[in-house]
Amino acid sequence: ADSHDERVRGQGPGDEGRRFADYSTALQLVVDWIDPRPGERGLDIGTGTGNLAGLFLEKGVQMAGIDQSKEMLRRCRSKFPSMETKLGNFLAIPYLDHSFDFAASSYALHHLDEEQKPLALAEIRRVLKPHGTICIADLMFENEDARGRYLERLRRDGDSAFVAWIESESFADRSRLLDWLNGEGYLTQAKQVSELLHVIRAVPVRRGY
């Protein structure tokens, strides 16, 4: 937790620069796509040290953040004393139904396996108001074909350490996330920010609208 902010700025060892390429750009895109109004209430899932939540706080939004790391939350509270923080995760959000105007997350969803990701989206939807927006920035691939091409290129280049890291994580198949959201009545958009970093946004609409 104490080195998190340096790592996301690409100042950590090894491949940290590639892992967090365009980090600030993606966080700002999440804020821009949600476009919150002052006084709205937002949730940052996997808030870490609060970098994403802090951008919303600057806009007068009432932010709550959850994380499963007590040390991350300690750092977050030291940076943003006015922010509400609780222990929690994607699959167990410690808030009542319909509590938030939007939910955001950055660099956290890939810690869930493919079976858990739809459960996480359903849990996020539970705590949102009927109009609530979901916006997620994370390491993912457009689809399985894109994943295969990327890994094959890394293998040809002899980049076995980066291949091993990717295979140790559970980067989402972006197409599957969007299919789930579309099937649940959301209007979605997506943008690839860098080789591995994508942002998706989902706004609820009536079916057939």
PDB file of C-alpha atoms in Angstrom:
ATOM      1  CA  ALA A   1       0.000   0.000   0.000  1.00  0.00           C
ATOM      2  CA  ASP A   2       2.786   2.434   0.876  1.00  0.00           C
ATOM      3  CA  SER A   3       4.344   2.080  -2.604  1.00  0.00           C
ATOM      4  CA  HIS A   4       1.076   1.890  -4.565  1.00  0.00           C
ATOM      5  CA  ASP A   5       1.052   5.474  -5.831  1.00  0.00           C
ATOM      6  CA  GLU A   6       4.638   5.212  -7.060  1.00  0.00           C
ATOM      7  CA  ARG A   7       3.870   1.927  -8.839  1.00  0.00           C
ATOM      8  CA  VAL A   8       0.869   3.274 -10.737  1.00  0.00           C
ATOM      9  CA  ARG A   9       3.042   6.134 -11.961  1.00  0.00           C
ATOM     10  CA  GLY A  10       5.325   3.511 -13.514  1.00  0.00           C
ATOM     11  CA  GLN A  11       8.069   4.021 -10.957  1.00  0.00           C
ATOM     12  CA  GLY A  12       8.113   0.450  -9.688  1.00  0.00           C
ATOM     13  CA  PRO A  13      10.478  -2.374 -10.689  1.00  0.00           C
ATOM     14  CA  GLY A  14      10.377  -4.464 -13.850  1.00  0.00           C
ATOM     15  CA  ASP A  15       7.320  -4.133 -16.042  1.00  0.00           C
ATOM     16  CA  GLU A  16       5.395  -1.707 -13.817  1.00  0.00           C
ATOM     17  CA  GLY A  17       5.504   0.907 -16.565  1.00  0.00           C
ATOM     18  CA  ARG A  18       3.734  -1.382 -19.028  1.00  0.00           C
ATOM     19  CA  ARG A  19       1.226  -2.586 -16.447  1.00  0.00           C
ATOM     20  CA  PHE A  20       0.153   0.935 -15.587  1.00  0.00           C
ATOM     21  CA  ALA A  21       0.553   2.634 -18.968  1.00  0.00           C
ATOM     22  CA  ASP A  22      -1.936   5.505 -19.371  1.00  0.00           C
ATOM     23  CA  TYR A  23      -3.178   5.071 -15.796  1.00  0.00           C
ATOM     24  CA  SER A  24      -4.050   8.746 -15.304  1.00  0.00           C
ATOM     25  CA  THR A  25      -5.670   8.965 -18.741  1.00  0.00           C
ATOM     26  CA  ALA A  26      -7.976   6.046 -17.947  1.00  0.00           C
ATOM     27  CA  LEU A  27      -8.999   7.425 -14.560  1.00  0.00           C
ATOM     28  CA  GLN A  28      -9.855  10.790 -16.078  1.00  0.00           C
ATOM     29  CA  LEU A  29     -11.857   9.059 -18.809  1.00  0.00           C
ATOM     30  CA  VAL A  30     -13.924   7.279 -16.138  1.00  0.00           C
ATOM     31  CA  VAL A  31     -14.729  10.639 -14.534  1.00  0.00           C
ATOM     32  CA  ASP A  32     -15.555  12.229 -17.889  1.00  0.00           C
ATOM     33  CA  TRP A  33     -17.812   9.359 -18.955  1.00  0.00           C
ATOM     34  CA  ILE A  34     -19.742   9.341 -15.688  1.00  0.00           C
ATOM     35  CA  ASP A  35     -19.935  13.154 -15.718  1.00  0.00           C
ATOM     36  CA  PRO A  36     -21.310  13.406 -12.175  1.00  0.00           C
ATOM     37  CA  ARG A  37     -23.230  16.296 -10.713  1.00  0.00           C
ATOM     38  CA  PRO A  38     -22.207  17.891  -7.396  1.00  0.00           C
ATOM     39  CA  GLY A  39     -23.975  16.207  -4.537  1.00  0.00           C
ATOM     40  CA  GLU A  40     -24.350  12.834  -6.232  1.00  0.00           C
ATOM     41  CA  ARG A  41     -23.195   9.768  -4.331  1.00  0.00           C
ATOM     42  CA  GLY A  42     -20.640   7.456  -5.925  1.00  0.00           C
ATOM     43  CA  LEU A  43     -18.922   4.199  -5.025  1.00  0.00           C
ATOM     44  CA  ASP A  44     -15.315   3.307  -5.884  1.00  0.00           C
ATOM     45  CA  ILE A  45     -14.833  -0.476  -5.778  1.00  0.00           C
ATOM     46  CA  GLY A  46     -11.286  -1.604  -5.058  1.00  0.00           C
ATOM     47  CA  THR A  47     -10.449   1.990  -4.256  1.00  0.00           C
ATOM     48  CA  GLY A  48      -6.861   1.315  -3.220  1.00  0.00           C
ATOM     49  CA  THR A  49      -5.366   4.602  -2.068  1.00  0.00           C
ATOM     50  CA  GLY A  50      -8.304   6.541  -3.505  1.00  0.00           C
ATOM     51  CA  ASN A  51      -6.806   7.947  -6.707  1.00  0.00           C
ATOM     52  CA  LEU A  52      -9.997   7.560  -8.735  1.00  0.00           C
ATOM     53  CA  ALA A  53     -12.286   8.581  -5.894  1.00  0.00           C
ATOM     54  CA  GLY A  54     -10.204  11.712  -5.348  1.00  0.00           C
ATOM     55  CA  LEU A  55     -11.011  12.938  -8.861  1.00  0.00           C
ATOM     56  CA  PHE A  56     -14.704  12.651  -8.090  1.00  0.00           C
ATOM     57  CA  LEU A  57     -14.279  14.399  -4.741  1.00  0.00           C
ATOM     58  CA  GLU A  58     -12.814  17.365  -6.608  1.00  0.00           C
ATOM     59  CA  LYS A  59     -16.140  17.640  -8.438  1.00  0.00           C
ATOM     60  CA  GLY A  60     -18.172  17.850  -5.239  1.00  0.00           C
ATOM     61  CA  VAL A  61     -19.338  14.232  -5.333  1.00  0.00           C
ATOM     62  CA  GLN A  62     -19.982  12.321  -2.101  1.00  0.00           C
ATOM     63  CA  MET A  63     -17.688   9.314  -2.465  1.00  0.00           C
ATOM     64  CA  ALA A  64     -17.520   6.002  -0.665  1.00  0.00           C
ATOM     65  CA  GLY A  65     -14.746   3.522  -1.290  1.00  0.00           C
ATOM     66  CA  ILE A  66     -14.379  -0.172  -0.537  1.00  0.00           C
ATOM     67  CA  ASP A  67     -11.314  -2.367  -0.599  1.00  0.00           C
ATOM     68  CA  GLN A  68     -10.343  -5.700   0.901  1.00  0.00           C
ATOM     69  CA  SER A  69      -6.990  -4.320   2.088  1.00  0.00           C
ATOM     70  CA  LYS A  70      -6.970  -2.529   5.441  1.00  0.00           C
ATOM     71  CA  GLU A  71      -3.636  -0.942   4.572  1.00  0.00           C
ATOM     72  CA  MET A  72      -4.956   0.472   1.294  1.00  0.00           C
ATOM     73  CA  LEU A  73      -7.914   1.958   3.157  1.00  0.00           C
ATOM     74  CA  ARG A  74      -5.588   3.433   5.756  1.00  0.00           C
ATOM     75  CA  ARG A  75      -3.636   5.192   3.019  1.00  0.00           C
ATOM     76  CA  CYS A  76      -6.858   6.305   1.349  1.00  0.00           C
ATOM     77  CA  ARG A  77      -8.156   7.883   4.569  1.00  0.00           C
ATOM     78  CA  SER A  78      -4.865   9.692   5.105  1.00  0.00           C
ATOM     79  CA  LYS A  79      -5.175  11.255   1.624  1.00  0.00           C
ATOM     80  CA  PHE A  80      -8.930  11.905   1.719  1.00  0.00           C
ATOM     81  CA  PRO A  81     -10.119  12.234   5.331  1.00  0.00           C
ATOM     82  CA  SER A  82     -13.647  13.193   4.291  1.00  0.00           C
ATOM     83  CA  MET A  83     -14.173  10.046   2.232  1.00  0.00           C
ATOM     84  CA  GLU A  84     -16.201   7.147   3.634  1.00  0.00           C
ATOM     85  CA  THR A  85     -14.326   3.845   3.439  1.00  0.00           C
ATOM     86  CA  LYS A  86     -15.287   0.278   4.290  1.00  0.00           C
ATOM     87  CA  LEU A  87     -13.837  -3.187   3.957  1.00  0.00           C
ATOM     88  CA  GLY A  88     -15.512  -4.984   1.069  1.00  0.00           C
ATOM     89  CA  ASN A  89     -15.106  -6.374  -2.422  1.00  0.00           C
ATOM     90  CA  PHE A  90     -16.936  -6.854  -5.716  1.00  0.00           C
ATOM     91  CA  LEU A  91     -18.845  -9.881  -4.460  1.00  0.00           C
ATOM     92  CA  ALA A  92     -19.834  -8.448  -1.083  1.00  0.00           C
ATOM     93  CA  ILE A  93     -20.483  -4.704  -1.233  1.00  0.00           C
ATOM     94  CA  PRO A  94     -21.343  -3.536   2.299  1.00  0.00           C
ATOM     95  CA  TYR A  95     -24.149  -1.160   1.334  1.00  0.00           C
ATOM     96  CA  LEU A  96     -27.920  -1.369   1.013  1.00  0.00           C
ATOM     97  CA  ASP A  97     -29.751  -1.667  -2.285  1.00  0.00           C
ATOM     98  CA  HIS A  98     -30.074   1.484  -4.415  1.00  0.00           C
ATOM     99  CA  SER A  99     -27.517   3.495  -2.415  1.00  0.00           C
ATOM    100  CA  PHE A 100     -25.492   5.130  -5.199  1.00  0.00           C
ATOM    101  CA  ASP A 101     -25.897   7.242  -8.318  1.00  0.00           C
ATOM    102  CA  PHE A 102     -22.897   5.540  -9.937  1.00  0.00           C
ATOM    103  CA  ALA A 103     -20.218   2.938  -9.324  1.00  0.00           C
ATOM    104  CA  ALA A 104     -16.681   3.075 -10.656  1.00  0.00           C
ATOM    105  CA  SER A 105     -13.633   0.853 -10.438  1.00  0.00           C
ATOM    106  CA  SER A 106     -10.071   0.864 -11.715  1.00  0.00           C
ATOM    107  CA  TYR A 107      -7.474  -1.915 -11.957  1.00  0.00           C
ATOM    108  CA  ALA A 108      -9.446  -4.305  -9.761  1.00  0.00           C
ATOM    109  CA  LEU A 109     -11.871  -6.443 -11.776  1.00  0.00           C
ATOM    110  CA  HIS A 110      -9.089  -8.649 -13.159  1.00  0.00           C
ATOM    111  CA  HIS A 111      -8.588 -10.131  -9.696  1.00  0.00           C
ATOM    112  CA  LEU A 112     -11.864 -12.037 -10.195  1.00  0.00           C
ATOM    113  CA  ASP A 113     -12.128 -15.157 -12.340  1.00  0.00           C
ATOM    114  CA  GLU A 114     -14.476 -15.354 -15.313  1.00  0.00           C
ATOM    115  CA  GLU A 115     -17.274 -17.003 -13.327  1.00  0.00           C
ATOM    116  CA  GLN A 116     -17.112 -14.299 -10.658  1.00  0.00           C
ATOM    117  CA  LYS A 117     -17.205 -11.305 -12.995  1.00  0.00           C
ATOM    118  CA  PRO A 118     -20.942 -11.534 -13.879  1.00  0.00           C
ATOM    119  CA  LEU A 119     -21.705 -11.997 -10.175  1.00  0.00           C
ATOM    120  CA  ALA A 120     -19.742  -8.829  -9.480  1.00  0.00           C
ATOM    121  CA  LEU A 121     -21.688  -6.877 -12.090  1.00  0.00           C
ATOM    122  CA  ALA A 122     -24.953  -8.067 -10.552  1.00  0.00           C
ATOM    123  CA  GLU A 123     -23.779  -7.006  -7.086  1.00  0.00           C
ATOM    124  CA  ILE A 124     -22.818  -3.578  -8.418  1.00  0.00           C
ATOM    125  CA  ARG A 125     -26.252  -3.217  -9.994  1.00  0.00           C
ATOM    126  CA  ARG A 126     -27.863  -4.082  -6.641  1.00  0.00           C
ATOM    127  CA  VAL A 127     -26.366  -1.072  -4.848  1.00  0.00           C
ATOM    128  CA  LEU A 128     -27.133   1.392  -7.668  1.00  0.00           C
ATOM    129  CA  LYS A 129     -30.207   3.538  -8.007  1.00  0.00           C
ATOM    130  CA  PRO A 130     -32.363   2.675 -11.048  1.00  0.00           C
ATOM    131  CA  HIS A 131     -30.554   5.269 -13.163  1.00  0.00           C
ATOM    132  CA  GLY A 132     -27.103   4.299 -11.863  1.00  0.00           C
ATOM    133  CA  THR A 133     -24.119   4.225 -14.196  1.00  0.00           C
ATOM    134  CA  ILE A 134     -21.300   1.648 -14.100  1.00  0.00           C
ATOM    135  CA  CYS A 135     -17.835   2.568 -15.352  1.00  0.00           C
ATOM    136  CA  ILE A 136     -14.803   0.301 -15.147  1.00  0.00           C
ATOM    137  CA  ALA A 137     -11.188   0.832 -16.184  1.00  0.00           C
ATOM    138  CA  ASP A 138      -9.125  -2.316 -16.162  1.00  0.00           C
ATOM    139  CA  LEU A 139      -6.646  -4.549 -17.900  1.00  0.00           C
ATOM    140  CA  MET A 140      -8.589  -6.685 -20.363  1.00  0.00           C
ATOM    141  CA  PHE A 141      -8.714  -7.920 -23.942  1.00  0.00           C
ATOM    142  CA  GLU A 142     -11.310  -7.051 -26.569  1.00  0.00           C
ATOM    143  CA  ASN A 143     -12.059 -10.768 -26.978  1.00  0.00           C
ATOM    144  CA  GLU A 144     -10.339 -14.145 -26.810  1.00  0.00           C
ATOM    145  CA  ASP A 145      -8.854 -13.767 -30.286  1.00  0.00           C
ATOM    146  CA  ALA A 146      -7.197 -10.510 -29.244  1.00  0.00           C
ATOM    147  CA  ARG A 147      -5.803 -12.200 -26.140  1.00  0.00           C
ATOM    148  CA  GLY A 148      -4.349 -15.036 -28.221  1.00  0.00           C
ATOM    149  CA  ARG A 149      -2.719 -12.671 -30.725  1.00  0.00           C
ATOM    150  CA  TYR A 150      -1.186 -10.553 -27.989  1.00  0.00           C
ATOM    151  CA  LEU A 151       0.274 -13.530 -26.113  1.00  0.00           C
ATOM    152  CA  GLU A 152       1.613 -15.025 -29.338  1.00  0.00           C
ATOM    153  CA  ARG A 153       3.402 -11.777 -30.141  1.00  0.00           C
ATOM    154  CA  LEU A 154       4.953 -11.698 -26.673  1.00  0.00           C
ATOM    155  CA  ARG A 155       6.144 -15.283 -27.068  1.00  0.00           C
ATOM    156  CA  ARG A 156       7.706 -14.503 -30.447  1.00  0.00           C
ATOM    157  CA  ASP A 157       9.526 -11.583 -28.830  1.00  0.00           C
ATOM    158  CA  GLY A 158      10.802 -13.842 -26.037  1.00  0.00           C
ATOM    159  CA  ASP A 159       8.922 -11.871 -23.385  1.00  0.00           C
ATOM    160  CA  SER A 160       8.215 -14.923 -21.220  1.00  0.00           C
ATOM    161  CA  ALA A 161       8.053 -12.997 -17.933  1.00  0.00           C
ATOM    162  CA  PHE A 162       5.249 -10.758 -19.175  1.00  0.00           C
ATOM    163  CA  VAL A 163       3.417 -13.776 -20.606  1.00  0.00           C
ATOM    164  CA  ALA A 164       3.637 -15.497 -17.227  1.00  0.00           C
ATOM    165  CA  TRP A 165       2.254 -12.412 -15.491  1.00  0.00           C
ATOM    166  CA  ILE A 166      -0.726 -12.148 -17.855  1.00  0.00           C
ATOM    167  CA  GLU A 167      -1.478 -15.859 -17.501  1.00  0.00           C
ATOM    168  CA  SER A 168      -1.371 -15.540 -13.702  1.00  0.00           C
ATOM    169  CA  GLU A 169      -4.132 -12.910 -13.805  1.00  0.00           C
ATOM    170  CA  SER A 170      -7.714 -13.113 -15.046  1.00  0.00           C
ATOM    171  CA  PHE A 171      -7.961 -10.284 -17.557  1.00  0.00           C
ATOM    172  CA  ALA A 172     -11.543  -9.921 -18.704  1.00  0.00           C
ATOM    173  CA  ASP A 173     -12.851 -10.699 -22.145  1.00  0.00           C
ATOM    174  CA  ARG A 174     -14.373  -7.275 -22.844  1.00  0.00           C
ATOM    175  CA  SER A 175     -16.929  -8.708 -25.256  1.00  0.00           C
ATOM    176  CA  ARG A 176     -18.340 -10.962 -22.525  1.00  0.00           C
ATOM    177  CA  LEU A 177     -18.701  -8.066 -20.083  1.00  0.00           C
ATOM    178  CA  LEU A 178     -20.505  -5.999 -22.690  1.00  0.00           C
ATOM    179  CA  ASP A 179     -22.743  -8.921 -23.664  1.00  0.00           C
ATOM    180  CA  TRP A 180     -23.815  -9.352 -20.035  1.00  0.00           C
ATOM    181  CA  LEU A 181     -24.503  -5.651 -19.583  1.00  0.00           C
ATOM    182  CA  ASN A 182     -26.390  -5.378 -22.869  1.00  0.00           C
ATOM    183  CA  GLY A 183     -28.449  -8.416 -21.930  1.00  0.00           C
ATOM    184  CA  GLU A 184     -29.390  -6.765 -18.647  1.00  0.00           C
ATOM    185  CA  GLY A 185     -30.757  -3.686 -20.366  1.00  0.00           C
ATOM    186  CA  TYR A 186     -27.747  -1.385 -20.350  1.00  0.00           C
ATOM    187  CA  LEU A 187     -26.528   0.879 -23.115  1.00  0.00           C
ATOM    188  CA  THR A 188     -22.767   0.352 -23.297  1.00  0.00           C
ATOM    189  CA  GLN A 189     -19.675   1.956 -24.734  1.00  0.00           C
ATOM    190  CA  ALA A 190     -16.042   0.925 -24.618  1.00  0.00           C
ATOM    191  CA  LYS A 191     -12.647   2.344 -25.432  1.00  0.00           C
ATOM    192  CA  GLN A 192      -9.208   0.781 -25.618  1.00  0.00           C
ATOM    193  CA  VAL A 193      -6.814   3.236 -23.969  1.00  0.00           C
ATOM    194  CA  SER A 194      -3.588   1.277 -24.451  1.00  0.00           C
ATOM    195  CA  GLU A 195      -2.493  -2.257 -25.353  1.00  0.00           C
ATOM    196  CA  LEU A 196      -4.046  -3.811 -22.241  1.00  0.00           C
ATOM    197  CA  LEU A 197      -6.120  -1.024 -20.716  1.00  0.00           C
ATOM    198  CA  HIS A 198      -9.790  -0.585 -21.549  1.00  0.00           C
ATOM    199  CA  VAL A 199     -12.651   1.488 -20.159  1.00  0.00           C
ATOM    200  CA  ILE A 200     -16.272   0.386 -20.340  1.00  0.00           C
ATOM    201  CA  ARG A 201     -19.387   2.345 -19.405  1.00  0.00           C
ATOM    202  CA  ALA A 202     -22.928   1.087 -18.911  1.00  0.00           C
ATOM    203  CA  VAL A 203     -26.062   3.217 -18.526  1.00  0.00           C
ATOM    204  CA  PRO A 204     -29.395   1.509 -17.818  1.00  0.00           C
ATOM    205  CA  VAL A 205     -32.130   1.871 -20.395  1.00  0.00           C
ATOM    206  CA  ARG A 206     -35.496   0.210 -20.779  1.00  0.00           C
ATOM    207  CA  ARG A 207     -35.444  -2.971 -22.844  1.00  0.00           C
ATOM    208  CA  GLY A 208     -36.387  -2.207 -26.410  1.00  0.00           C
ATOM    209  CA  TYR A 209     -35.975   1.549 -25.898  1.00  0.00           C
TER     210      TYR A 209
END
